[in-house]
Coordinates of C-alpha atoms and ligand atoms in Angstrom, one line a residue:
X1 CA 115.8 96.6 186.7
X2 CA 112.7 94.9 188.5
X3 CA 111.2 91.8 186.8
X4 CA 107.8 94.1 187.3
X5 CA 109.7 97.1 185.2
X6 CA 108.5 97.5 181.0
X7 CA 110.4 99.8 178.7
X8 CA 107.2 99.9 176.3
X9 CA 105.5 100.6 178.8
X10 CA 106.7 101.9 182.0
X11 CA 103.4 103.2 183.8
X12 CA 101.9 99.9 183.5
X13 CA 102.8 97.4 186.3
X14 CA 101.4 94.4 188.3
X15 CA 99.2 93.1 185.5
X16 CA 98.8 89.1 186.5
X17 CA 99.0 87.1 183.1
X18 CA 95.1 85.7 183.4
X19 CA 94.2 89.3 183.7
X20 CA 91.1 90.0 181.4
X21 CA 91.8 93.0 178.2
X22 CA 88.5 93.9 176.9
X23 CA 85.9 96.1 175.8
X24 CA 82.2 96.8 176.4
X25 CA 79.3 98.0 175.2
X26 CA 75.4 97.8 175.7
X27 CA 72.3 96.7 173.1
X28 CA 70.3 99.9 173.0
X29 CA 73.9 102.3 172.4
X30 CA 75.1 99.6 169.6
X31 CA 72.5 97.8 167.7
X32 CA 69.9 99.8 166.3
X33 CA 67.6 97.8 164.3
X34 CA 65.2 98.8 166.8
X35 CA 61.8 97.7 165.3
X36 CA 63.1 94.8 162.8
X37 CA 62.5 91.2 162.7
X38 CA 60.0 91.1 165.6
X39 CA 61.9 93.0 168.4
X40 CA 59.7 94.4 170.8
X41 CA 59.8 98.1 172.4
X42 CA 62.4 99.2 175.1
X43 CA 61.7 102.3 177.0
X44 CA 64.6 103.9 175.7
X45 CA 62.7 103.6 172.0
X46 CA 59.7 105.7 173.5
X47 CA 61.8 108.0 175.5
X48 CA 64.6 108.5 172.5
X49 CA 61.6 109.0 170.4
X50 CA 59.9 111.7 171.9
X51 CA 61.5 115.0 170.5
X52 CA 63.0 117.1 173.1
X53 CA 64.2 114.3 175.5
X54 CA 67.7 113.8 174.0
X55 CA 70.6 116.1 172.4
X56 CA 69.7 116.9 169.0
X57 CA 66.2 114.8 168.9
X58 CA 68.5 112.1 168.4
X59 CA 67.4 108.4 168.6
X60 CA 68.9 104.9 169.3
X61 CA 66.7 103.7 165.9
X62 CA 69.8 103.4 163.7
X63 CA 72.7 103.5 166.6
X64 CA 75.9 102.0 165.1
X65 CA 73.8 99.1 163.1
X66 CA 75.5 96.4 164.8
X67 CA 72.7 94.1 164.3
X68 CA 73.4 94.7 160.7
X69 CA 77.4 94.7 160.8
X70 CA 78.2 92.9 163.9
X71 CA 80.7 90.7 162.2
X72 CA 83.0 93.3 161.2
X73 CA 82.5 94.6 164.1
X74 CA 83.4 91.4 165.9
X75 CA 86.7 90.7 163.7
X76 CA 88.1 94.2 164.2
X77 CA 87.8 93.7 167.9
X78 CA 90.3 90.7 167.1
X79 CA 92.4 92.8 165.2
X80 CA 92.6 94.6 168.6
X81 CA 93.4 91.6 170.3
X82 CA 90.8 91.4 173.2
X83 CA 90.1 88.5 174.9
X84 CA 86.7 89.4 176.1
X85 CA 83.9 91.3 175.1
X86 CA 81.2 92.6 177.7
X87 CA 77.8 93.3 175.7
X88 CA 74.2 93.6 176.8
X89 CA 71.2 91.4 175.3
X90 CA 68.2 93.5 174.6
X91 CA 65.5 92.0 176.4
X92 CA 62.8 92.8 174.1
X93 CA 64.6 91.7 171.4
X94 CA 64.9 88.0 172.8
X95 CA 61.2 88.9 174.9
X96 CA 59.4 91.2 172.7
X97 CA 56.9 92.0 175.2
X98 CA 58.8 91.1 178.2
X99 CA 57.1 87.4 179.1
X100 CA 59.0 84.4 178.9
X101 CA 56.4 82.7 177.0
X102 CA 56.8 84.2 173.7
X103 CA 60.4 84.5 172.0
X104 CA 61.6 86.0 169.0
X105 CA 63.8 83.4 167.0
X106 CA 65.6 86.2 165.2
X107 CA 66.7 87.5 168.3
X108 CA 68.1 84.0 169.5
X109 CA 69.8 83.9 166.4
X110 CA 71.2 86.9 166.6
X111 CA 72.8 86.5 170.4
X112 CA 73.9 83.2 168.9
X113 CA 75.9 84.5 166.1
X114 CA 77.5 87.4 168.5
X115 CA 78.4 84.4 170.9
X116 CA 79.5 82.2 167.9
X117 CA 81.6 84.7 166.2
X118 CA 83.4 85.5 169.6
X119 CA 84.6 82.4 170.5
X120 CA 86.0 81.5 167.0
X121 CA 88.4 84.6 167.9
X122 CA 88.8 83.4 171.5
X123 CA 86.9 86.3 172.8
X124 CA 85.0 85.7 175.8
X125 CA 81.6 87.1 175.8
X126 CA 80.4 88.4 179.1
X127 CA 76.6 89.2 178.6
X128 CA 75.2 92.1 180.7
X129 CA 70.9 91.0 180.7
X130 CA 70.0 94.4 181.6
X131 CA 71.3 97.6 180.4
X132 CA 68.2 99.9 180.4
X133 CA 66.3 98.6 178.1
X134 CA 63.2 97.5 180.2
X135 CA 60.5 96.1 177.5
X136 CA 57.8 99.2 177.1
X137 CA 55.2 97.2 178.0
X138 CA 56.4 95.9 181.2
X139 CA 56.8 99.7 182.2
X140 CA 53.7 100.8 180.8
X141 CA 52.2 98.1 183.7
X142 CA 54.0 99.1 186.5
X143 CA 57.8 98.3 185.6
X144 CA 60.2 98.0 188.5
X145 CA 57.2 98.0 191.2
X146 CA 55.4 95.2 189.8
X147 CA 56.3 91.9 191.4
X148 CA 55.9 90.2 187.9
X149 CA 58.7 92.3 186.0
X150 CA 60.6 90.6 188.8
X151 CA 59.6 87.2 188.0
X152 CA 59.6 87.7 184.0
X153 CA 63.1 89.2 184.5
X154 CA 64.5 86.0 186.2
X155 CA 62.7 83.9 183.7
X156 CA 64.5 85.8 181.1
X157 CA 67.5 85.1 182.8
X158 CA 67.5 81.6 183.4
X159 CA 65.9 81.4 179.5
X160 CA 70.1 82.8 178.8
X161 CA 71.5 80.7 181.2
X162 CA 70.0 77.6 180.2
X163 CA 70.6 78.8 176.7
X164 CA 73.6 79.8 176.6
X165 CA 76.3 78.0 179.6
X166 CA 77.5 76.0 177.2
X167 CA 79.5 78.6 175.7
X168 CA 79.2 81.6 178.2
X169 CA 80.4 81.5 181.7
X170 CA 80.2 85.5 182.8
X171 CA 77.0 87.3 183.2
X172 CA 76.6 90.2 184.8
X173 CA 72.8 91.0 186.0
X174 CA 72.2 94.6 186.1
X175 CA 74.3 97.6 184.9
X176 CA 74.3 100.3 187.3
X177 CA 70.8 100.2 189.9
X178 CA 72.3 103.4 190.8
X179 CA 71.9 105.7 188.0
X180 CA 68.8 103.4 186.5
X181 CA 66.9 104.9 189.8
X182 CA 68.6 108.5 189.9
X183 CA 68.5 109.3 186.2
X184 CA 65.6 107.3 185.1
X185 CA 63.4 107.6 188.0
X186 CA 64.4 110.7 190.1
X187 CA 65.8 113.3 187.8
X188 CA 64.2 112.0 184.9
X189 CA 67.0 112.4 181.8
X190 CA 66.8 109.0 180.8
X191 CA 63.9 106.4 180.2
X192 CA 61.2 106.2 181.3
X193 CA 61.8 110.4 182.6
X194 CA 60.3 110.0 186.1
X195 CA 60.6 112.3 189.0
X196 CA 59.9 110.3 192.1
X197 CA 60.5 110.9 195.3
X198 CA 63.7 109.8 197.0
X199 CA 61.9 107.0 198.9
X200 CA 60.4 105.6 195.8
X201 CA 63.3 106.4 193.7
X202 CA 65.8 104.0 196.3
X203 CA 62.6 101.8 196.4
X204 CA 63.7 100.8 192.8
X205 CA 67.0 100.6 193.5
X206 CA 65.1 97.8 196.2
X207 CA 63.5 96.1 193.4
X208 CA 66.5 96.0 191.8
X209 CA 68.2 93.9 194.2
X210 CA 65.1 91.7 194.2
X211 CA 65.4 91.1 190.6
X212 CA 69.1 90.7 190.8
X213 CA 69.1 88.2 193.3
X214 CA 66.1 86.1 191.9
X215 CA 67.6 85.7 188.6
X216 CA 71.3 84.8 190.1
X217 CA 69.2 81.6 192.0
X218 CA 67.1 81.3 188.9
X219 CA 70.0 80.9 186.2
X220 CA 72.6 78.3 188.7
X221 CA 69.2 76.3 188.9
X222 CA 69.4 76.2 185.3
X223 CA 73.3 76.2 184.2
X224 CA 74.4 73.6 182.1
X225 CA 78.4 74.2 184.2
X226 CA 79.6 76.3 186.3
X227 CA 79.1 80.0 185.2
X228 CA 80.2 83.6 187.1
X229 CA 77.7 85.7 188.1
X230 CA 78.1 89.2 188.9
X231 CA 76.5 92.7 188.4
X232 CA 77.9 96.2 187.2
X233 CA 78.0 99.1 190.4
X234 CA 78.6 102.8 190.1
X235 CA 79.2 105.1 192.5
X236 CA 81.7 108.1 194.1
X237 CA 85.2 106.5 194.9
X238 CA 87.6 108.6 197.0
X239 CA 91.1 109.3 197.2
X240 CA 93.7 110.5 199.5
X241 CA 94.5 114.1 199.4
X242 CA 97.8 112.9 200.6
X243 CA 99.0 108.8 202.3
X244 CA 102.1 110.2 203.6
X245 CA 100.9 111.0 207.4
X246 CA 101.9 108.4 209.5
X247 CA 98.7 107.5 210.6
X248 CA 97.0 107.2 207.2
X249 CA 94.0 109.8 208.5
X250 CA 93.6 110.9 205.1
X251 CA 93.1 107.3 203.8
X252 CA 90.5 106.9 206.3
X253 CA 88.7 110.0 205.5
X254 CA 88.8 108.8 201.9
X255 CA 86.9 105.0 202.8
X256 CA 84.3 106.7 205.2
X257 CA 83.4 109.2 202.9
X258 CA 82.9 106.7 199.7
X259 CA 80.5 104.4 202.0
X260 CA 78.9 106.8 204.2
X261 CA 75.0 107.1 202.9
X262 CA 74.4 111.2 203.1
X263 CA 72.0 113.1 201.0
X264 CA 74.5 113.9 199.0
X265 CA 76.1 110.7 197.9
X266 CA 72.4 108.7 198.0
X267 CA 72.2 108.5 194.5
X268 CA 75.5 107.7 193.5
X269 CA 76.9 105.5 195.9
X270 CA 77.8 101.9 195.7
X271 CA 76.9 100.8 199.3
X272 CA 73.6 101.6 198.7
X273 CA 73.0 97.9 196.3
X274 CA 76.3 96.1 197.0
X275 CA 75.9 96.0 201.0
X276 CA 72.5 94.4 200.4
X277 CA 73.5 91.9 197.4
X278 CA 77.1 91.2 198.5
X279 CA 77.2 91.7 202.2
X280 CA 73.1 91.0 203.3
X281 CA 73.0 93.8 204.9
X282 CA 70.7 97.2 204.5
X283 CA 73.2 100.6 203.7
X284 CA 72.4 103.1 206.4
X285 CA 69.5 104.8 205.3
X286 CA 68.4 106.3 208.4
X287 CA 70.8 108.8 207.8
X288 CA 69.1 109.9 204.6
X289 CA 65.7 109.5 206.5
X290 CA 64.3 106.9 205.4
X291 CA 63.5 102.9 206.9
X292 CA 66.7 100.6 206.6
X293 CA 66.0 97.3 204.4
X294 CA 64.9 94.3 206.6
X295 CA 65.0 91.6 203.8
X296 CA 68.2 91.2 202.5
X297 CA 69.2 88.3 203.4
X298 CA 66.8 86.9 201.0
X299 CA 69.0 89.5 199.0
X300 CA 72.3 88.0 198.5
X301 CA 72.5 84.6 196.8
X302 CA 76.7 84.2 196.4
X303 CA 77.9 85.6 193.4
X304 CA 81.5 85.6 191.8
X305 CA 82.5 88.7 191.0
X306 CA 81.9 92.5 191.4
X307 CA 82.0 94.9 188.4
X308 CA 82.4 98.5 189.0
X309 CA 82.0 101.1 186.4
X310 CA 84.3 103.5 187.2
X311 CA 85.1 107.1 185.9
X312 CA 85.5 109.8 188.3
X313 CA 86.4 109.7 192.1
X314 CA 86.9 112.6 194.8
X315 CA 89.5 113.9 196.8
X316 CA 88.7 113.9 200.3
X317 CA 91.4 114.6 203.5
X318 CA 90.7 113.9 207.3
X319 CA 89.6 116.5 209.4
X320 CA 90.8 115.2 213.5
X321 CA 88.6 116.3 216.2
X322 CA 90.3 115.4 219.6
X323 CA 87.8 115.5 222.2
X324 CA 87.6 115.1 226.2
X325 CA 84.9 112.9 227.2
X326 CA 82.6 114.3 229.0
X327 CA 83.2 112.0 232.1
X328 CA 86.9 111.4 233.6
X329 CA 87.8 108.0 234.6
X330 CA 89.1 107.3 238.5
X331 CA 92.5 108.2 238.0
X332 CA 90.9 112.3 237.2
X333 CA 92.2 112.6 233.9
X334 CA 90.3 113.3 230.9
X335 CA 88.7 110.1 228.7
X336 CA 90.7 111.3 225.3
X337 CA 88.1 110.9 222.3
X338 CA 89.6 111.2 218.5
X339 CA 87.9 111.3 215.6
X340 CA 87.8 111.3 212.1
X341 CA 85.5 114.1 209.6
X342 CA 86.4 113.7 206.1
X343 CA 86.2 116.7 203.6
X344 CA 85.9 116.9 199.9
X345 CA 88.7 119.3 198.7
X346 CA 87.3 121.5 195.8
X347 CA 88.9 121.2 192.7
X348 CA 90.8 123.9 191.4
X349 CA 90.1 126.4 188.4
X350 CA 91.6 124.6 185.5
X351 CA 91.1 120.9 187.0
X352 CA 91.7 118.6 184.0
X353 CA 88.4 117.1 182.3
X354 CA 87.8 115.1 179.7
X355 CA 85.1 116.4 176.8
X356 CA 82.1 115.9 178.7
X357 CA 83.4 117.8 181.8
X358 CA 83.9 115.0 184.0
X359 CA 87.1 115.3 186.3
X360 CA 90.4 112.9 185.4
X361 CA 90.8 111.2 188.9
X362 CA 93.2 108.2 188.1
X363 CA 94.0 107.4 192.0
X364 CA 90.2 106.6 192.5
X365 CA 91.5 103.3 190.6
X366 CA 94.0 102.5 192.9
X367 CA 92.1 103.8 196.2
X368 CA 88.7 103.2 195.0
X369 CA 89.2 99.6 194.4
X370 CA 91.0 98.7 197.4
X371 CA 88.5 100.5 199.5
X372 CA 85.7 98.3 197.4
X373 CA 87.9 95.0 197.4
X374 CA 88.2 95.3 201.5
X375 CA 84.4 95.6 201.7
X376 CA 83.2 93.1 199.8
X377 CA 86.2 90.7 199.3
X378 CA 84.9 89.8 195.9
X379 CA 87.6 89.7 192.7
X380 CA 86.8 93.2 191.1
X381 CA 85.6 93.3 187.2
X382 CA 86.6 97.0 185.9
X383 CA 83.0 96.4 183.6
X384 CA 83.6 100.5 182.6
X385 CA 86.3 103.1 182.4
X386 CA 86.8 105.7 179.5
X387 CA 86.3 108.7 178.5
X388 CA 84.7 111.4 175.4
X389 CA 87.3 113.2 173.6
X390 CA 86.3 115.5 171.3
X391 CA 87.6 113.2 168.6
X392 CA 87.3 114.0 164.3
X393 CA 88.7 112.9 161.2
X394 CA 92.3 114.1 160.5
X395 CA 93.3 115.4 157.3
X396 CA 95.5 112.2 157.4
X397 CA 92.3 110.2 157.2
X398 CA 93.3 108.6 160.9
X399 CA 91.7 109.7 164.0
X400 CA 94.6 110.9 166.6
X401 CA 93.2 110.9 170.3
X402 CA 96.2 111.3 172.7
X403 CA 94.3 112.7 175.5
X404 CA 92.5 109.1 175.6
X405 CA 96.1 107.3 175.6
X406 CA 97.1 109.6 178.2
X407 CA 94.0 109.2 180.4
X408 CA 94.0 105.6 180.3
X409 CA 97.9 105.2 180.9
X410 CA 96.8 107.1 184.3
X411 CA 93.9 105.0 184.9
X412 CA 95.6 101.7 184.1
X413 CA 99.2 102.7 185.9
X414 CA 96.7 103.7 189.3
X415 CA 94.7 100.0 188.5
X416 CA 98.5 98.2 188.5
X417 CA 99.1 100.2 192.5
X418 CA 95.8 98.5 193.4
X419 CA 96.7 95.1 192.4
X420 CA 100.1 95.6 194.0
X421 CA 98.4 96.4 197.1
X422 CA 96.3 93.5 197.0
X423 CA 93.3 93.9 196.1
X424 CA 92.2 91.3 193.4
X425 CA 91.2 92.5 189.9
X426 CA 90.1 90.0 187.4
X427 CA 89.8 92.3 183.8
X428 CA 89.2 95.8 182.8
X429 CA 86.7 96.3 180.2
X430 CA 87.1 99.5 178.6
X431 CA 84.2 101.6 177.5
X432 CA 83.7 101.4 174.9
X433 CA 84.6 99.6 172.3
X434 CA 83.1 101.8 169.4
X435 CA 81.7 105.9 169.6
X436 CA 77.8 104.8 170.4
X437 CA 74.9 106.5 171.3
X438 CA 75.4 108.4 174.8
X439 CA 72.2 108.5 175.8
X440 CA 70.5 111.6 176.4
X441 CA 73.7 113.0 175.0
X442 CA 73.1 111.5 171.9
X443 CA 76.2 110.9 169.3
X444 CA 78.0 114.2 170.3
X445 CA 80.1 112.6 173.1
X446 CA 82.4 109.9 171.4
X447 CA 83.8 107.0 173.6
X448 CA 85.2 104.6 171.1
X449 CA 88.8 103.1 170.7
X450 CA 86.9 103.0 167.1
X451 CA 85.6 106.0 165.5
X452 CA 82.2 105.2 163.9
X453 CA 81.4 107.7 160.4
X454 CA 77.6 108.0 161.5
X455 CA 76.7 108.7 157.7
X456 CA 78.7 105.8 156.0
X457 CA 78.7 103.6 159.7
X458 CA 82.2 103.4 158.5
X459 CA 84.2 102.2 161.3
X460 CA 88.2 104.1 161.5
X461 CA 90.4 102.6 164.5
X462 CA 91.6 105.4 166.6
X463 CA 95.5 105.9 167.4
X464 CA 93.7 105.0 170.9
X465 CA 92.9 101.3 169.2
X466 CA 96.5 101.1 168.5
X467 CA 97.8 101.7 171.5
X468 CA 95.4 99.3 173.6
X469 CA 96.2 96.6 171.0
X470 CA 100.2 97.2 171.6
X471 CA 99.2 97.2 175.5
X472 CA 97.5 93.9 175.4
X473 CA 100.1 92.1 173.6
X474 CA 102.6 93.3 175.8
X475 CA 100.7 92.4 179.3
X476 CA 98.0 89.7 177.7
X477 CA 100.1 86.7 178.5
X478 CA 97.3 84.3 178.8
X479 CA 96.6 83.7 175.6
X480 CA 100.2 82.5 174.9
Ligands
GBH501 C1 77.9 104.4 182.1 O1 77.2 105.2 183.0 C2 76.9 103.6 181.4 O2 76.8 102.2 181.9 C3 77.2 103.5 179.9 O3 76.0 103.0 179.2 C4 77.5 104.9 179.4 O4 77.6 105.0 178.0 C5 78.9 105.2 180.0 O5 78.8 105.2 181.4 C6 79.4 106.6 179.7 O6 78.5 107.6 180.2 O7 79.3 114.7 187.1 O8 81.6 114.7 186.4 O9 81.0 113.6 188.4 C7 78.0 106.0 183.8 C8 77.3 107.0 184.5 C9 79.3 108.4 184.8 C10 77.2 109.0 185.8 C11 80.0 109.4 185.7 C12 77.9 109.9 186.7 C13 79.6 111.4 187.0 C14 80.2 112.5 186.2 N1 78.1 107.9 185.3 N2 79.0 110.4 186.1 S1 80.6 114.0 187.1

């Protein structure tokens, strides 16, 4: 038997003992208290607000009252055993209209407490500073465009770096530029439900970066120790349709297509922020039409880590087109040209998906993050990975949800292959930690480990819970 080989669990391999075992979640899906004790208006309140904008006219006013009930919610993610905890800090609630001059002392208290009663379980809290929920009146003058929501937004973030590096090392800046811009700004399903163009939608995606990278300088000027900063990306992964060919064309295929800019992938790509923050260098956006960025090396301030949110990935195999030059060299023969075209293989009637339709792609995990650890050299946060079941109350009173356990032994047992291979992983942060508020999907799409009674806001562990607990005391050796 290999030292690497577990009877409990034999999927799971390669896990290092320091290896992160969390969960995460974000302010707007979690907390609701949404007009109390002096918080100020998000655009998600306006947009979940207006009737018609989200499944069942349903609203992020109540959410899972974790403002109300975060310290059960806090010891029951001991019970599960975690040793970090990824959550986002409303900015409104701390900022209520955005400015760094005037700050809500409930909301300081209430990060506080969250902070407080993590680190008496030994939980580290890894704060996200912006997970959609841009203060309403920052939008209302401009939002993303406006210089100034750049500058208040670094001011906010040294405010919780100066505040809180005592007891906080990880922060992550922004959660996913990419869908902010598509679905907030382009497609228009979430906040603030705008439909511009596709230059002004990547010029947010721009702005982002701006913001990103001011507060990153702004909160080391300001850290009371050393602190880890990162930022959460989302985008396609790909796959090999097969790595047995000698010459790995496949695998090929599989990197070019995740980082090629095309007008399909533009808005869900990861090259499109990370080349510019990580690497200080503009994606290719020529090929989508439009003028590369010439700035970023103002762009890209080191950081520490690199979270990926990652769900679903593609398939894609090499296509090789052998070519003659059309020159021959002196010798007469032909100048032999070879390259490489990859192609998305369609997925077959019956392709497994979870509740919400999305395609189960474990081997993005293990391709996906080599192909993103290669790129960017940068130990890899997994900030998201989960999935909706379609989960209810038993008869039994329990909540039994083996298609999660099964989809995240795949996920997990593919994440192992990449750490064997290399690639460095620091934690996997699983989404989420209770159901929440899916956005525009409302409550209908659960993605707990803990089943949340919207009625009662009783909170029932799902077998899910169980199993991640088991899984973590089995590979979470650094606590011990
Ligand atoms: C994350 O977004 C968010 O950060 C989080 O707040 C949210 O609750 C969570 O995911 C779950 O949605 O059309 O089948 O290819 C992730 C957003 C998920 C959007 C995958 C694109 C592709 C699905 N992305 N999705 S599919």
């Amino acid at each position: 038997m290999n030292e690497h080989e577990n009877l409990k669990f034999p999927w799971l391999k390669n896990f290092p003992a320091n290896f992160k075992w969390g969960t995460a979640s974000s302010a707007y899906q979690v907390e609701g208290a949404y007009n109390e004790d002096g918080k100020g208006a998000s655009i998600w309140d306006t947009f979940s607000n207006i009737p018609g904008n989200i499944n069942n006219n349903e609203t992020g006013n109540t959410a899972c009252d974790q403002y109300h009930r975060y310290k059960e919610d806090i010891e029951l993610m001991h019970q599960l055993g975690i040793d970090s905890y990824r959550f986002s800090i409303s900015w409104p609630r701390l900022f209520p209209d955005g400015r760094p001059d005037h700050i809500n002392p409930h909301g300081v208290k209430f990060y506080n407490s969250i902070v407080d009663d993590c680190r008496r379980f030994d939980i580290e809290p890894i704060i996200t500073l912006f997970h959609w929920d841009l203060p309403q009146i920052l939008e209302d003058q401009g939002g993303w465009f406006n210089p100034q929501t750049i500058d208040y937004f670094s001011a906010y973030a040294a405010w919780v770096s100066e505040h809180f590096s005592d007891r906080v090392t990880y922060y992550c800046t922004i959660n996913e530029p990419q869908i902010i811009s598509n679905l907030g700004y382009h497609i228009g399903v979430h906040a603030p439900g705008k439909h511009l163009d596709k230059e002004r939608t990547v010029e947010i995606i721009h702005q982002l970066a701006h913001a990103h990278s001011k507060a990153v300088k702004a909160m080391r000027a300001v850290a009371k120790k050393d602190i880890k900063i990162g930022f959460a990306s989302t985008g396609n992964l790909c796959y090999p349709s097969t790595t047995k060919s000698s010459s790995n064309d496949d695998m090929e295929a599989a990197r070019i297509a995740t980082f090629t800019t095309t007008e399909d992938n533009w808005m869900f790509c990861h090259q499109i922020f990370c080349d510019a923050v990580v690497l200080g260098k503009s994606a290719d956006l020529r090929s989508i039409g439009l003028e590369n960025w010439n700035d970023c090396d103002e762009l890209c301030p080191p950081i520490d880590f690199i979270g990926i949110n990652a769900y679903n990935g593609h398939e894609v195999r090499a296509r090789r087109i052998d070519s003659s030059a059309p020159f021959s060299s002196n010798d007469g023969s032909a100048n032999q040209m070879s390259y490489i075209i990859p192609e998305f293989v369609e997925r077959g009637p019956g392709f497994p998906r979870t509740a919400l339709k999305w395609p189960i792609t474990p081997e993005m995990m293990n391709y996906g993050m080599r192909f993103i650890y290669d790129r960017y050299h940068l130990p890899i946060f997994i900030c998201e990975n989960g999935l909706s079941c379609n989960d209810s109350l038993f008869l039994d009173g329990k909540v039994h949800d083996p298609n999660r356990i099964d989809f995240l032994t795949r996920y997990l047992s593919e994440l192992g292959k990449a750490i064997e291979a290399g690639a460095v992983i620091a934690g996997y942060m699983h989404w989420s930690f209770t159901d929440n508020f899916e956005w525009h999907s409302g409550y209908d799409e659960r993605f707990g480990l803990v089943y949340v009674d919207y009625q009662s806001q009783k909170r029932i562990p799902k077998d899910s819970f169980w199993w991640y607990k088991d899984v973590i005391e089995e590979f979470g050796h650094s606590r011990h």
